[in-house]
mmCIF file of C-alpha atoms in Angstrom:
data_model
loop_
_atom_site.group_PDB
_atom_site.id
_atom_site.type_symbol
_atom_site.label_atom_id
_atom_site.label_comp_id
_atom_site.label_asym_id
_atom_site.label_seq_id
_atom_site.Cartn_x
_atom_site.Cartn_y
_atom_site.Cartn_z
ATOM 1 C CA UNK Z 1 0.000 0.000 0.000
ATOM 2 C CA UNK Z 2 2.213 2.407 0.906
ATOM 3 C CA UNK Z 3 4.775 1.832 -2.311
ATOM 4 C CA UNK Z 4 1.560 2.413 -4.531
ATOM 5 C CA UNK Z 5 0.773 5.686 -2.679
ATOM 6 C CA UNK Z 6 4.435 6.567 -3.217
ATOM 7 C CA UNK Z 7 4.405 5.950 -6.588
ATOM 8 C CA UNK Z 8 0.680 7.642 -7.190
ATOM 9 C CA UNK Z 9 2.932 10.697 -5.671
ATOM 10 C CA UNK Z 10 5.936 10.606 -7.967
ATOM 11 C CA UNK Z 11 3.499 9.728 -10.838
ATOM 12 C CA UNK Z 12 1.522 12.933 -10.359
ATOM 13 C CA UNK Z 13 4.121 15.491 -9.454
ATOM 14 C CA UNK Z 14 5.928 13.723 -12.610
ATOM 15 C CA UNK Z 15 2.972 15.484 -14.459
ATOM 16 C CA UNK Z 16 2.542 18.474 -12.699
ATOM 17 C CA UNK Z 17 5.819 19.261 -13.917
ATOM 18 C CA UNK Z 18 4.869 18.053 -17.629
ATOM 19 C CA UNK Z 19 1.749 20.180 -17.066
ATOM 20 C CA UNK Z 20 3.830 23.705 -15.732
ATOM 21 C CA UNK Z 21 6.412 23.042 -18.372
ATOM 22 C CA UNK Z 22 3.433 22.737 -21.169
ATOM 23 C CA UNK Z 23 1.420 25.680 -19.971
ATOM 24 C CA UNK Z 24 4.874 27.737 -20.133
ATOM 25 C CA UNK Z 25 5.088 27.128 -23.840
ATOM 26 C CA UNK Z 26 2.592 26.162 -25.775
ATOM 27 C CA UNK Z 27 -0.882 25.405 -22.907
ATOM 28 C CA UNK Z 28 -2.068 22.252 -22.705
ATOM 29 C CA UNK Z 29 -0.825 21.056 -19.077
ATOM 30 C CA UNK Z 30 -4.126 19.680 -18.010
ATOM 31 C CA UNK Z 31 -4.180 17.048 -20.544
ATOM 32 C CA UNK Z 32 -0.494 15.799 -18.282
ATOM 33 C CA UNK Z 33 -1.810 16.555 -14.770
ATOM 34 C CA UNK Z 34 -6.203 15.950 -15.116
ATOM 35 C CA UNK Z 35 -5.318 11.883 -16.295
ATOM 36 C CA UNK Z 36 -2.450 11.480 -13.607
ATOM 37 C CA UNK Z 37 -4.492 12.135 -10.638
ATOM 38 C CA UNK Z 38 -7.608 9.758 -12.435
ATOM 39 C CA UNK Z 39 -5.430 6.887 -12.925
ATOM 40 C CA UNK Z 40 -3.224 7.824 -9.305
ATOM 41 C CA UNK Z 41 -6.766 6.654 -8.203
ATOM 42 C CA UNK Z 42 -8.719 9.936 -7.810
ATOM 43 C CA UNK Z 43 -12.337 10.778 -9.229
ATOM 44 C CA UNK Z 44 -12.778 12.999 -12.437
ATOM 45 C CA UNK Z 45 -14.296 15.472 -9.867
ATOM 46 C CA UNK Z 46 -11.686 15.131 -6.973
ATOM 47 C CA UNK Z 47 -9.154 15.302 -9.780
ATOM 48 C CA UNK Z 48 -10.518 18.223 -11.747
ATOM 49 C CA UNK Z 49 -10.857 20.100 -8.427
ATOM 50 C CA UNK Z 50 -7.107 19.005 -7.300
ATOM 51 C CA UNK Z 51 -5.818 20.079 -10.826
ATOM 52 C CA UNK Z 52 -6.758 23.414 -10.168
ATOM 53 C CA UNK Z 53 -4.483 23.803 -8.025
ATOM 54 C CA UNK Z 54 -1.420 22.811 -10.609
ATOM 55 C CA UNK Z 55 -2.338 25.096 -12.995
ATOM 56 C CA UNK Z 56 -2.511 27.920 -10.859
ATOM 57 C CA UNK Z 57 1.373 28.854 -10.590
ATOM 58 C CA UNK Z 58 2.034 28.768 -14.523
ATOM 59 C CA UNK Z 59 -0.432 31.030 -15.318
ATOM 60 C CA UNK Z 60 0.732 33.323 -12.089
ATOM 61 C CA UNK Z 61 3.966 33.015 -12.982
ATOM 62 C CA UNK Z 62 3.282 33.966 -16.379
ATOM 63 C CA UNK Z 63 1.552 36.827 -15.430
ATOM 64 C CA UNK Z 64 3.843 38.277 -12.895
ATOM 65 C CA UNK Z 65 6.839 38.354 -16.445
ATOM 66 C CA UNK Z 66 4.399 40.394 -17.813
ATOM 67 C CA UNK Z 67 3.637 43.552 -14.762
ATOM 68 C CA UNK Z 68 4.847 45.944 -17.038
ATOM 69 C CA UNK Z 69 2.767 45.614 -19.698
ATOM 70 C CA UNK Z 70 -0.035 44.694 -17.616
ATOM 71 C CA UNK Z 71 0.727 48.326 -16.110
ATOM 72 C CA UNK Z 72 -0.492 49.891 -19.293
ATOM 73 C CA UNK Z 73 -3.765 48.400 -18.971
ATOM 74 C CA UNK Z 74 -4.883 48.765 -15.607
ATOM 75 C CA UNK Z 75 -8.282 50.061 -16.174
ATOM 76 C CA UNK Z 76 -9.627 47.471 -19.000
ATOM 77 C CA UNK Z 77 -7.513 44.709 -16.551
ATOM 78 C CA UNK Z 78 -9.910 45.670 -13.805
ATOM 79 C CA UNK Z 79 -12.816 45.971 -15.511
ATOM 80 C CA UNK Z 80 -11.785 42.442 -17.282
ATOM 81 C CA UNK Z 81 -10.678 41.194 -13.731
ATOM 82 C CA UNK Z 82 -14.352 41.789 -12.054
ATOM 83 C CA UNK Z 83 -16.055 39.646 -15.004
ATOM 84 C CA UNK Z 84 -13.577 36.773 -14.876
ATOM 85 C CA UNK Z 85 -13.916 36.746 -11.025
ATOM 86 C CA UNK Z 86 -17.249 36.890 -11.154
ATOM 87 C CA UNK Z 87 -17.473 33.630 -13.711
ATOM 88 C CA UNK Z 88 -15.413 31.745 -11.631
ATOM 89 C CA UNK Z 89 -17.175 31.698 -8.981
ATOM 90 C CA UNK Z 90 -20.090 31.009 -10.796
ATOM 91 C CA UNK Z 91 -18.024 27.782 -12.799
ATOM 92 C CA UNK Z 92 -16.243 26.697 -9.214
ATOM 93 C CA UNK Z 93 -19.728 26.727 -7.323
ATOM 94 C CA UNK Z 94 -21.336 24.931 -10.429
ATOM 95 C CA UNK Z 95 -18.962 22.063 -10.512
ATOM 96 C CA UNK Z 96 -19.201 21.295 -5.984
ATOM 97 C CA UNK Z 97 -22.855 20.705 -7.003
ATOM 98 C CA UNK Z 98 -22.419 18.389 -10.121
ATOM 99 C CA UNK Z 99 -22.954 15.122 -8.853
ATOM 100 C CA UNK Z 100 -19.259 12.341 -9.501
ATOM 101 C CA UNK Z 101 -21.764 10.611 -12.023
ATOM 102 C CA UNK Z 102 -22.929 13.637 -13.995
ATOM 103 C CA UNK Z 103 -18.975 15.053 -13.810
ATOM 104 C CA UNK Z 104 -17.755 11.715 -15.198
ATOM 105 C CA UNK Z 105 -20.080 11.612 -17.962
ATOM 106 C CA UNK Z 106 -19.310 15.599 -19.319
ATOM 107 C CA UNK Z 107 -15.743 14.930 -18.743
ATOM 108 C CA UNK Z 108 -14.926 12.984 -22.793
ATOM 109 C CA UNK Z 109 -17.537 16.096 -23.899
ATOM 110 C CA UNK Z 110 -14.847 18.941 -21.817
ATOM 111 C CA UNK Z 111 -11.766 17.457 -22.936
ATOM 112 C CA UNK Z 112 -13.069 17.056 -26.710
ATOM 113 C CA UNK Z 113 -13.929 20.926 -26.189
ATOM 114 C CA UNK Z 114 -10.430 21.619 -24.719
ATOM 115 C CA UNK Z 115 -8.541 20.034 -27.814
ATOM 116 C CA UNK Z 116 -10.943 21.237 -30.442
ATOM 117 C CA UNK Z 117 -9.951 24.602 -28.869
ATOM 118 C CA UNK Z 118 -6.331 23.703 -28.445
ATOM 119 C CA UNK Z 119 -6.159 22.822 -31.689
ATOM 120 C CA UNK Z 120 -8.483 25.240 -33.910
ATOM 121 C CA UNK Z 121 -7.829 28.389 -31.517
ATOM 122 C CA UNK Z 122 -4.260 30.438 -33.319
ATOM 123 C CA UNK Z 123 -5.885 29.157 -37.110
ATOM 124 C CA UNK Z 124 -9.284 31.033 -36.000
ATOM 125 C CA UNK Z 125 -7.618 34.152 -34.372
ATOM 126 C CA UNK Z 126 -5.177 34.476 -37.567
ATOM 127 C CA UNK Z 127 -9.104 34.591 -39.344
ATOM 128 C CA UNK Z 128 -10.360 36.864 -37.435
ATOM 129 C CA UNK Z 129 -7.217 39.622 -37.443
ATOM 130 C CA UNK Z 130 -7.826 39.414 -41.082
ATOM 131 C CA UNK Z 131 -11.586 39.833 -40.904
ATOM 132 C CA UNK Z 132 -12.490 41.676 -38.219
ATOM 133 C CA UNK Z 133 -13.590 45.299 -38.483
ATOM 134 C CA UNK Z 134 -12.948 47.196 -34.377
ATOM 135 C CA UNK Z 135 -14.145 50.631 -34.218
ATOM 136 C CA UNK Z 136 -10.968 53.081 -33.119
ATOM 137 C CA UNK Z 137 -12.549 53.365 -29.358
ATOM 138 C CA UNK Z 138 -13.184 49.219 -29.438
ATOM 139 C CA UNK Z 139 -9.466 48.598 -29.886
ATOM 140 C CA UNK Z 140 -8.738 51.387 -27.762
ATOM 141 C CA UNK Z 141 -10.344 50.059 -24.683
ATOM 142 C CA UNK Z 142 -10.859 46.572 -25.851
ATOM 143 C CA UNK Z 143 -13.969 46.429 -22.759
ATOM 144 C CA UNK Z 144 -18.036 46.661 -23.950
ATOM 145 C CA UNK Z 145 -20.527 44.781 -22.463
ATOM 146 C CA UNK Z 146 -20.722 42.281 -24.822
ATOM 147 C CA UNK Z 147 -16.972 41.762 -24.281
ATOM 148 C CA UNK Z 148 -17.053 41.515 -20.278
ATOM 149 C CA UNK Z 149 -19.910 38.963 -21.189
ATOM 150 C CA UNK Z 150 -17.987 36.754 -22.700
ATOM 151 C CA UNK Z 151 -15.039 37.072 -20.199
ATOM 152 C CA UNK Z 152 -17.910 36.120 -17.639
ATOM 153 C CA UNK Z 153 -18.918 32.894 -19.541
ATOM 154 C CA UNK Z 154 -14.971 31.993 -20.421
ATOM 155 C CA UNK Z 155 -14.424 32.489 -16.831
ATOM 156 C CA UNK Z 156 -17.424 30.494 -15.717
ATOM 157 C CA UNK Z 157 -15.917 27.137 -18.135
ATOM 158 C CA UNK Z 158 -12.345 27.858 -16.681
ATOM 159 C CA UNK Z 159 -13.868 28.135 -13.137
ATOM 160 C CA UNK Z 160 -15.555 24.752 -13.767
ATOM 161 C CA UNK Z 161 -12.761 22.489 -16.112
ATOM 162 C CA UNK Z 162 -10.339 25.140 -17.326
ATOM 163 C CA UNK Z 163 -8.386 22.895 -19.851
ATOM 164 C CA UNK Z 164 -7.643 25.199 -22.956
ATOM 165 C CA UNK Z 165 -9.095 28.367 -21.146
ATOM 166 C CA UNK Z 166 -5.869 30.424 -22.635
ATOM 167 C CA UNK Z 167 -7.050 29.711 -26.096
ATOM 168 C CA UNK Z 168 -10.602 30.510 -25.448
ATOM 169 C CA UNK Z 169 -9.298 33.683 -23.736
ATOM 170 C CA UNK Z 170 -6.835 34.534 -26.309
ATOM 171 C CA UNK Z 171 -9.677 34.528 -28.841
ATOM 172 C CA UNK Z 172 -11.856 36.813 -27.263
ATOM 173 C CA UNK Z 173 -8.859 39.479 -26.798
ATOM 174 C CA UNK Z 174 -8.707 39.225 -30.024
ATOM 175 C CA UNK Z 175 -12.079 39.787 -31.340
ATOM 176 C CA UNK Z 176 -12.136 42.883 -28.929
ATOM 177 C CA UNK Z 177 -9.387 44.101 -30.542
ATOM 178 C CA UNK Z 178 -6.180 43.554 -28.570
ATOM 179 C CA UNK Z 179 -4.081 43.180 -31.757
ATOM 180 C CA UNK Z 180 -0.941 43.579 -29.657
ATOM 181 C CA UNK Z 181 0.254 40.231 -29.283
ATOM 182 C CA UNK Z 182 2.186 40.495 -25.793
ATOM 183 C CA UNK Z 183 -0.853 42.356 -24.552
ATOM 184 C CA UNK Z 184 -3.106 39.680 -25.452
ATOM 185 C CA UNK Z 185 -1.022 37.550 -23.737
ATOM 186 C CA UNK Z 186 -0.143 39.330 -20.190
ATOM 187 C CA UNK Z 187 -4.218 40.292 -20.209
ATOM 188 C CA UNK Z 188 -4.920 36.088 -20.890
ATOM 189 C CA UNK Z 189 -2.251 35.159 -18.205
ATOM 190 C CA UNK Z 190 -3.536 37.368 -15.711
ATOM 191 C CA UNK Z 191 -7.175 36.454 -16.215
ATOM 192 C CA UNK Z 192 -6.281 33.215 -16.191
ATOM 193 C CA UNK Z 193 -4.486 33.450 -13.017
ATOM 194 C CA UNK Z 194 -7.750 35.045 -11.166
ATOM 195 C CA UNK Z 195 -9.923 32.388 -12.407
ATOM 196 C CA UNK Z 196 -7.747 29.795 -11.161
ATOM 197 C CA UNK Z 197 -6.869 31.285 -7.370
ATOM 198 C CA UNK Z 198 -10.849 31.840 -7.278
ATOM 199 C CA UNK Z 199 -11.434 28.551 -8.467
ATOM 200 C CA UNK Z 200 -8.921 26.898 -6.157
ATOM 201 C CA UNK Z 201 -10.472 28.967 -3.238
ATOM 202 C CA UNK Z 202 -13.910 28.182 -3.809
ATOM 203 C CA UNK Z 203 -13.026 24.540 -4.252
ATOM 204 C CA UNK Z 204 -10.809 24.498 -1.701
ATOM 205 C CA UNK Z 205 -13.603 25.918 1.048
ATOM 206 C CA UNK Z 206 -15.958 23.086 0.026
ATOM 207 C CA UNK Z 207 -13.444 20.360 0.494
ATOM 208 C CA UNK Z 208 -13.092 19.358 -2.997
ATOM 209 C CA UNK Z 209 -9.399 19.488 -3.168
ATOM 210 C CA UNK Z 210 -6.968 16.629 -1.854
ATOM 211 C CA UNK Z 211 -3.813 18.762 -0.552
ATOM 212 C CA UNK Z 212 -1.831 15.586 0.030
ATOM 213 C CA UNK Z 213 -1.484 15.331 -3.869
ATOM 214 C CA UNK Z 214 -2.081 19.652 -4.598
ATOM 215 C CA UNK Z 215 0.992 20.304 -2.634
ATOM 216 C CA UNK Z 216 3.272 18.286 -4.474
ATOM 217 C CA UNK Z 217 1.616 19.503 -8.207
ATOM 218 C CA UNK Z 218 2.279 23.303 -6.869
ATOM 219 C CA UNK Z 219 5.945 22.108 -6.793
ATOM 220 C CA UNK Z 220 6.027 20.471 -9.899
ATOM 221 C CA UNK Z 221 4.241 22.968 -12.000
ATOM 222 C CA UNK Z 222 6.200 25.536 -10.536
ATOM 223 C CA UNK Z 223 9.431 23.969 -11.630
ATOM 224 C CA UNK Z 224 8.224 22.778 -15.285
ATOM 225 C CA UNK Z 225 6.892 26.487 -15.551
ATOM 226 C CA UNK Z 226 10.649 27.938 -14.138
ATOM 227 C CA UNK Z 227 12.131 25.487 -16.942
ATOM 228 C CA UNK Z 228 9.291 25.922 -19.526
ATOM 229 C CA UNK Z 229 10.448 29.946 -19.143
ATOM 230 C CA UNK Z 230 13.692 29.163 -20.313
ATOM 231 C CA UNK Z 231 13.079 27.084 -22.871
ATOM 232 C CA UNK Z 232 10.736 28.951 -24.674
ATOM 233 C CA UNK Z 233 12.714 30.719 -27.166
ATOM 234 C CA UNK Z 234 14.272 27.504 -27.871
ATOM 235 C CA UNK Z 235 11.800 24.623 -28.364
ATOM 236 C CA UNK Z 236 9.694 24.785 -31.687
ATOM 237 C CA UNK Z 237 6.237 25.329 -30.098
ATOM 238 C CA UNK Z 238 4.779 23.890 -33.116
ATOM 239 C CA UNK Z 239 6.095 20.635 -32.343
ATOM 240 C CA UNK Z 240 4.585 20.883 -28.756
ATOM 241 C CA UNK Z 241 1.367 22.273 -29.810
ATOM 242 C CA UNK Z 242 1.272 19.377 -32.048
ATOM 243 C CA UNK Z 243 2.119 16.542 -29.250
ATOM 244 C CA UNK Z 244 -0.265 18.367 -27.176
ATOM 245 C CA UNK Z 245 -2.976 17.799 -29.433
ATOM 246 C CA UNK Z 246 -2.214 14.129 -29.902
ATOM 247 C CA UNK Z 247 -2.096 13.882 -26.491
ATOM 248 C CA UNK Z 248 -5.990 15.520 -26.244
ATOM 249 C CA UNK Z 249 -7.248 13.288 -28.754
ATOM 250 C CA UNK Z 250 -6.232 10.436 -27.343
ATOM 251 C CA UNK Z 251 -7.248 10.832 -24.228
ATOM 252 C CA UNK Z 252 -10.757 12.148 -25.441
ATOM 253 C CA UNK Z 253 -11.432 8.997 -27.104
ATOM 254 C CA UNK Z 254 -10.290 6.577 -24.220
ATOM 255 C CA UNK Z 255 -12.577 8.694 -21.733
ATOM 256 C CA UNK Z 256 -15.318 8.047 -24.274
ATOM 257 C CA UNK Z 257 -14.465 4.851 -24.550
ATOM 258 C CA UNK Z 258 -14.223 4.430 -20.739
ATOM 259 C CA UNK Z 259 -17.936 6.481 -20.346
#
């Protein structure tokens, strides 16, 4: 018993590191961390609420590299901030009252989403920069209603799964009219990072999340993110964005399988 426990451990801070050093360079870490903790022995719920908690330092981490950009856009971050809060509350509170059965059954359905997303999201966006039409005050302030809408709903999936939130996120910038790249991506890091904290709260409150295996995954992802940093320039993110979606596929169809 207490060899399998040890190696349920190494085998999911093995993938929390996979997961930080993923989200660092191309996204995709849950597809690592969300199957370790299932086959470590966990539920889809207990592990979808424990993988919060992994995914949480890349995307703060991230963020943080990017405070002075992220100074430039204080007011539309705020603004931005208070709709992405709000949905994650919303997607955190929705998933402590989906039933293990229900979760287990949506979960091929989320991670089909998540690599459909994964995969389609920088092909769409490269569309829509070459389609779109933003009014001078739209790409100016990149915040309407309609656009802290659909922060709120992004916010309320990445509250409740959160596997390819960034690319859902980095869409939406985009069809506001962020066209500045490293903008898009300090305003999609630091979103990301308050639905996550809020998500990991929330969850955390209700007693959804099993520390004994969080604590080690906040290690590892911080270390694969640390090393995913540095290796970013170098790696050909194609070739991980393509593994990564592999990867998704795969495990779509054995969870549908497995439903």
């Amino acid at each position: 018993m207490y060899q399998m426990i040890n190696f349920n451990l190494a085998l999911i801070f093995g993938s929390s590191i996979l997961a930080g050093l993923a989200n660092a360079l191309a996204g995709g870490g849950t597809f690592f961390s969300f199957p370790a903790l299932t086959a470590g022995g966990l539920s889809s719920l207990a592990a979808n609420a424990t993988n919060a908690v992994a995914v949480t330092p890349g995307h703060l981490l991230a963020a943080i590299t990017y405070r002075e950009i992220l100074g430039r856009s204080k007011a539309r971050l705020i603004i931005l901030g208070v709709a992405s809060a709000l949905g994650a509350i919303a997607g955190a509170y929705l998933l402590t009252v989906t039933s293990e059965h229900t979760f287990a059954k949506l979960v091929p359905w989320l991670l089909l989403f998540a690599t459909v997303s994964f995969a389609g999201g920088p092909p769409l966006q490269k569309l829509i920069n070459k389609k779109k039409s933003i009014t001078p005050a739209q790409a100016k302030n990149g915040v309407s209603m309609k656009s802290s809408i659909s922060y709120f709903l992004a916010s309320i999936y990445g509250g409740y799964f959160g596997a390819g939130q960034g690319i859902v996120l980095m869409t939406i910038l985009t069809l506001t009219g962020v066209d500045d790249v490293q903008e898009a991506n300090a305003l999609k890091n630091a979103i990301a990072t308050i639905v996550s904290l809020i998500a990991v709260i929330v969850l955390a409150f209700k007693g959804f999340i099993l520390w004994k295996y969080g604590i080690p995954m906040i290690i590892g992802a911080t270390i694969g993110g640390l090393f995913g940093g540095k290796l970013a320039k170098r790696m050909d993110k194609k070739t991980l964005r393509a593994i990564v979606i592999i990867i998704g596929t795969i495990l779509t169809i054995v969870y549908f399988v497995k439903g």
